[in-house]
Amino acid sequence: MSATIDQLVNREYQYGFSTDIESETLPPGLSEDTVRFISAKKQEPEWLLEWRLKAFRRWLTMTEPHWPNVTYEPIDYQSVSYYSEPKSTKPIGSLDEIDPKLLEMYSKLGISLNEQKRLSGVAVDAVFDSVSVGTTFREELAKEGIIFCSFGEAVREHPDLVKQYLGSVVPYSDNYFAALNSAVFSDGSFCYIPKGVRCPLELSTYFRINQSNTGQFERTLIVADEGSYVSYLEGCTAPKRDTNQLHAAVVEIIALDNATVKYSTVQNWYAGDENGLGGIYNFVTKRGKAMTNAKISWTQVETGSAITWKYPSVILQGDNSVGEFYSVAVASKMQQADTGTKMIHIGRNTKSNIVSKGISAMKGQNSYRGKVHILPKAEGARNYTQCDSMLVGNECGAHTFPYIEVQNNSAILEHEASTSKIGEDQIFYLKQRGLDAEQAVSMIVSGFCKEVFKELPMEFALEAQQLLGITLEGSVG
Amino acid sequence: MLEIRDLHAAVDGTPILKGITLTVNAGEVHAVMGPNGSGKSTLAQVLAGHPAYEITSGEILYKGENLVEMEAEERAQQGVFLAFQYPVEIPGVSNAYFLRAAYNAKLKAAGKEEVDPMEFLDLVEEKLKLVDMDPAMLHRSVNAGFSGGEKKRNEILQMAVLDPTLAILDETDSGLDIDALRIVAGGVNALKRPDNAAIVVTHYQRLLNYIVPDQVHVLAGGRIVKSGGKELALELEARGYDWLLEAVA
């Protein structure tokens, strides 16, 4: 029976194809010249180059963090290529100018860059290796005053906004990988929602690493002005390759007074094979700052990557601000995930809610690491944390590392945790009712993840469903 | 409908069933009784296709086909239903969703069109009355936090929805109070038809006051040591199992 489970969790990675497209790729190596090359390539202003160089110099003085519960061979940062772009990319303009091969690849991934096919009501910014190859529905969004474009374009066309907010939540000195990203980030998405505007579409960035031996270092900056609302989605895939590839991204969210930002991720980078060969090292810094009455909600479904190191966090700066974190993390094969969140309560009556569901299978190791910090002035702060682990088989592991620091006695914190195991008995029960093993595992897992899946936007819930092979609850349910 | 011939089965290399031969015809109810450890539950699990049990020799024919070759879900799709002694909890999955998935799996296997949630709701509401279950139970997670009696009733609800050809009830009476027992037995009786059959595995005779068997078999040491009509159950109630075991020894 456990052989059946193994087969199911060990299914072929269906996004593992690579696209044969001519690329201009920087030779491996990292120095100030690399930083200058990228900055020049993007025709950046002097202030941004300076910022990158400061980050690079800072990075040189830092050491890679080894406190996460993961093990891997030392990374040779000089063997990575820090920039790759498809040769045919013209300066961003009409979507018609995108290389048909790229369009084909995105459609193979289920991402339509064709605005005619407006099935899902999602505006997409597609990032291929180091550059954004196209952003859909820009004009429609512009009517509302919403800016949604590649990061490079934002630097050129909205420099004041970028300058004001870049690094304001995740400073370049924040941590080793954030510093590296700040030095060499190549592209990403930028989004600004004006005062009082409710963004009519889901905004989405789809990240694809194609070139072998390249790292992807993208940066996303979302600014929600006072009283605005936006729901943002992020998806990621990469071809199957035998070598590990580095992905060190930074996402910054600023939610000004009374704004709400919902950020959802389905991360499905290539995870490596069952012997741990290949796969993406996913070292990501994601953080939001919520001002008065603002709300930031992170939802993530992490199924890919050989190693995941990621703690989407919220700084609850303003009074009455709310931070949420809903997570499903799967570690199968030889995957290692060390993921969780930080909720930093600064303002009064701030609230945070954490729901983490970790699934470990085969030889996967899954760690939840979360911090709740109540600062002295956070009168009346509240936190609820629920942390559940599910084990499939006998060779995997689940670990929980909660950190709680309370400096104000009026705070109320709750923490619940559980560990369960998918048993042969559960699977046999469902099989005896006519469901095959795959449906059975899907049903058990979907039940386990229900509280998180219901937080995902519909379009994404469907993708997550496909990803985990899960049938979601029907309308009678 | 069911022909078991000289069936031997083992778990982890330990033989449990040591030569069972049993024929169940359409329209019949068979009771399988016996002391603890006699192999009653193993027989039920083997018929349902539990992977932990290895069939070492003998054969099982179901509607003329080799049951042993079929996966558990195939057997279920073909109308074999096991009411579990210990129904399993599936947190986060609603009873309604689970029931519909099971119902649709059977339809799909038969090449029929699956039903949508609204159609299914109509169907299941009828069946709820049969086991006197509150419709609110449909929206709770499968068996999670159910009382012992609720779990057993839920098994019979599933049986009613799936309408099996061969129903195997594994100690469905254990842990039931008399009212629940009556409801469960009533459900089973209501589902009885000339074209289906049931095997009722039980330790005690009391269930057989409500579900009247055509034949009673006594299992001991992995073999059927005695078969008879419904009066055999009464005799067992009065005399216990020891006299039979001694006779065999």
mmCIF file of C-alpha atoms in Angstrom, chain A residues 24-156:
data_model
loop_
_atom_site.group_PDB
_atom_site.id
_atom_site.type_symbol
_atom_site.label_atom_id
_atom_site.label_comp_id
_atom_site.label_asym_id
_atom_site.label_seq_id
_atom_site.Cartn_x
_atom_site.Cartn_y
_atom_site.Cartn_z
ATOM 1 C CA GLU A 24 21.422 36.154 -24.258
ATOM 2 C CA THR A 25 22.939 34.890 -21.061
ATOM 3 C CA LEU A 26 25.603 36.522 -18.980
ATOM 4 C CA PRO A 27 28.524 34.172 -18.262
ATOM 5 C CA PRO A 28 28.596 32.848 -14.686
ATOM 6 C CA GLY A 29 30.189 35.029 -12.071
ATOM 7 C CA LEU A 30 29.370 37.782 -9.639
ATOM 8 C CA SER A 31 31.226 41.034 -9.104
ATOM 9 C CA GLU A 32 30.501 44.763 -9.129
ATOM 10 C CA ASP A 33 30.785 44.501 -12.896
ATOM 11 C CA THR A 34 27.876 42.049 -12.961
ATOM 12 C CA VAL A 35 25.799 44.515 -10.979
ATOM 13 C CA ARG A 36 26.777 47.364 -13.291
ATOM 14 C CA PHE A 37 26.050 45.242 -16.357
ATOM 15 C CA ILE A 38 22.525 44.427 -15.197
ATOM 16 C CA SER A 39 21.836 48.024 -14.243
ATOM 17 C CA ALA A 40 23.114 49.299 -17.575
ATOM 18 C CA LYS A 41 21.189 46.649 -19.458
ATOM 19 C CA LYS A 42 18.044 47.951 -17.801
ATOM 20 C CA GLN A 43 19.032 51.559 -18.471
ATOM 21 C CA GLU A 44 18.623 52.385 -14.827
ATOM 22 C CA PRO A 45 19.122 55.774 -13.221
ATOM 23 C CA GLU A 46 22.206 56.422 -11.146
ATOM 24 C CA TRP A 47 20.407 56.214 -7.789
ATOM 25 C CA LEU A 48 19.308 52.669 -8.461
ATOM 26 C CA LEU A 49 22.779 51.555 -9.500
ATOM 27 C CA GLU A 50 24.099 53.081 -6.296
ATOM 28 C CA TRP A 51 21.482 51.217 -4.279
ATOM 29 C CA ARG A 52 22.428 47.954 -5.981
ATOM 30 C CA LEU A 53 26.109 48.533 -5.320
ATOM 31 C CA LYS A 54 25.469 49.302 -1.660
ATOM 32 C CA ALA A 55 23.530 46.056 -1.445
ATOM 33 C CA PHE A 56 26.300 44.139 -3.172
ATOM 34 C CA ARG A 57 28.962 45.519 -0.863
ATOM 35 C CA ARG A 58 26.810 44.696 2.106
ATOM 36 C CA TRP A 59 26.253 41.185 0.792
ATOM 37 C CA LEU A 60 29.986 40.607 0.588
ATOM 38 C CA THR A 61 30.197 41.168 4.338
ATOM 39 C CA MET A 62 27.349 38.785 5.167
ATOM 40 C CA THR A 63 27.290 35.020 5.598
ATOM 41 C CA GLU A 64 24.718 32.608 4.302
ATOM 42 C CA PRO A 65 22.225 31.724 7.045
ATOM 43 C CA HIS A 66 22.448 28.158 8.291
ATOM 44 C CA TRP A 67 19.806 28.216 10.982
ATOM 45 C CA PRO A 68 17.058 26.752 8.739
ATOM 46 C CA ASN A 69 16.382 23.060 9.198
ATOM 47 C CA VAL A 70 17.744 22.165 5.755
ATOM 48 C CA THR A 71 20.999 20.727 4.464
ATOM 49 C CA TYR A 72 22.635 21.232 1.097
ATOM 50 C CA GLU A 73 26.035 21.435 -0.496
ATOM 51 C CA PRO A 74 27.601 24.909 -0.317
ATOM 52 C CA ILE A 75 26.407 27.161 -3.122
ATOM 53 C CA ASP A 76 29.092 28.524 -5.416
ATOM 54 C CA TYR A 77 27.750 31.973 -6.168
ATOM 55 C CA GLN A 78 30.401 32.434 -8.847
ATOM 56 C CA SER A 79 29.073 29.519 -10.899
ATOM 57 C CA VAL A 80 25.651 31.071 -11.381
ATOM 58 C CA SER A 81 24.671 33.221 -14.314
ATOM 59 C CA TYR A 82 22.938 36.330 -13.065
ATOM 60 C CA TYR A 83 21.212 37.453 -16.213
ATOM 61 C CA SER A 84 19.455 35.735 -19.092
ATOM 62 C CA GLU A 85 16.917 37.115 -21.503
ATOM 63 C CA PRO A 86 15.257 35.628 -24.574
ATOM 64 C CA LYS A 87 16.969 37.223 -27.570
ATOM 65 C CA SER A 88 13.848 38.032 -29.486
ATOM 66 C CA THR A 89 12.376 40.176 -26.758
ATOM 67 C CA LYS A 90 11.742 43.624 -28.051
ATOM 68 C CA PRO A 91 11.273 46.526 -25.712
ATOM 69 C CA ILE A 92 7.974 45.872 -24.018
ATOM 70 C CA GLY A 93 5.122 47.054 -26.101
ATOM 71 C CA SER A 94 2.438 45.144 -27.854
ATOM 72 C CA LEU A 95 1.857 41.580 -26.819
ATOM 73 C CA ASP A 96 1.850 40.733 -30.518
ATOM 74 C CA GLU A 97 5.581 41.169 -30.527
ATOM 75 C CA ILE A 98 6.215 38.331 -28.108
ATOM 76 C CA ASP A 99 8.040 35.397 -29.638
ATOM 77 C CA PRO A 100 5.440 32.775 -30.625
ATOM 78 C CA LYS A 101 7.600 30.144 -28.929
ATOM 79 C CA LEU A 102 7.157 31.971 -25.651
ATOM 80 C CA LEU A 103 3.421 32.288 -26.125
ATOM 81 C CA GLU A 104 3.319 28.588 -26.858
ATOM 82 C CA MET A 105 5.279 27.827 -23.725
ATOM 83 C CA TYR A 106 2.960 29.902 -21.555
ATOM 84 C CA SER A 107 -0.087 28.314 -23.073
ATOM 85 C CA LYS A 108 1.486 24.905 -22.357
ATOM 86 C CA LEU A 109 1.717 26.061 -18.765
ATOM 87 C CA GLY A 110 -1.930 27.033 -18.866
ATOM 88 C CA ILE A 111 -1.222 30.762 -18.848
ATOM 89 C CA SER A 112 -2.954 32.753 -21.545
ATOM 90 C CA LEU A 113 -1.202 35.924 -22.583
ATOM 91 C CA ASN A 114 -3.875 36.433 -25.181
ATOM 92 C CA GLU A 115 -6.260 39.109 -23.990
ATOM 93 C CA GLN A 116 -9.009 37.784 -26.210
ATOM 94 C CA LYS A 117 -9.145 34.696 -24.107
ATOM 95 C CA ARG A 118 -10.293 36.488 -21.063
ATOM 96 C CA LEU A 119 -11.544 33.416 -19.361
ATOM 97 C CA SER A 120 -10.128 33.819 -15.969
ATOM 98 C CA GLY A 121 -10.318 37.585 -15.454
ATOM 99 C CA VAL A 122 -6.696 37.737 -14.475
ATOM 100 C CA ALA A 123 -4.138 40.231 -15.674
ATOM 101 C CA VAL A 124 -0.755 38.543 -16.074
ATOM 102 C CA ASP A 125 2.813 39.775 -16.002
ATOM 103 C CA ALA A 126 4.946 36.961 -17.420
ATOM 104 C CA VAL A 127 8.537 36.815 -16.236
ATOM 105 C CA PHE A 128 10.824 34.533 -18.247
ATOM 106 C CA ASP A 129 14.258 33.989 -16.720
ATOM 107 C CA SER A 130 15.419 37.520 -15.996
ATOM 108 C CA VAL A 131 12.914 39.646 -17.871
ATOM 109 C CA SER A 132 9.240 40.395 -18.080
ATOM 110 C CA VAL A 133 8.019 39.339 -21.521
ATOM 111 C CA GLY A 134 4.568 40.804 -21.373
ATOM 112 C CA THR A 135 1.837 42.198 -19.208
ATOM 113 C CA THR A 136 -1.805 41.803 -20.133
ATOM 114 C CA PHE A 137 -4.788 44.108 -19.613
ATOM 115 C CA ARG A 138 -2.630 47.136 -18.960
ATOM 116 C CA GLU A 139 -4.863 49.624 -20.674
ATOM 117 C CA GLU A 140 -7.972 48.459 -18.946
ATOM 118 C CA LEU A 141 -6.244 48.753 -15.599
ATOM 119 C CA ALA A 142 -4.860 52.181 -16.507
ATOM 120 C CA LYS A 143 -8.410 53.499 -16.787
ATOM 121 C CA GLU A 144 -8.694 53.024 -13.041
ATOM 122 C CA GLY A 145 -5.308 54.615 -12.520
ATOM 123 C CA ILE A 146 -3.805 51.250 -11.648
ATOM 124 C CA ILE A 147 -0.218 50.736 -12.635
ATOM 125 C CA PHE A 148 0.690 47.127 -13.354
ATOM 126 C CA CYS A 149 3.884 46.568 -15.280
ATOM 127 C CA SER A 150 7.306 45.007 -15.164
ATOM 128 C CA PHE A 151 9.681 46.318 -12.565
ATOM 129 C CA GLY A 152 12.074 47.631 -15.187
ATOM 130 C CA GLU A 153 9.332 49.635 -16.804
ATOM 131 C CA ALA A 154 8.232 51.026 -13.455
ATOM 132 C CA VAL A 155 11.765 52.274 -12.850
ATOM 133 C CA ARG A 156 11.663 54.110 -16.164
#
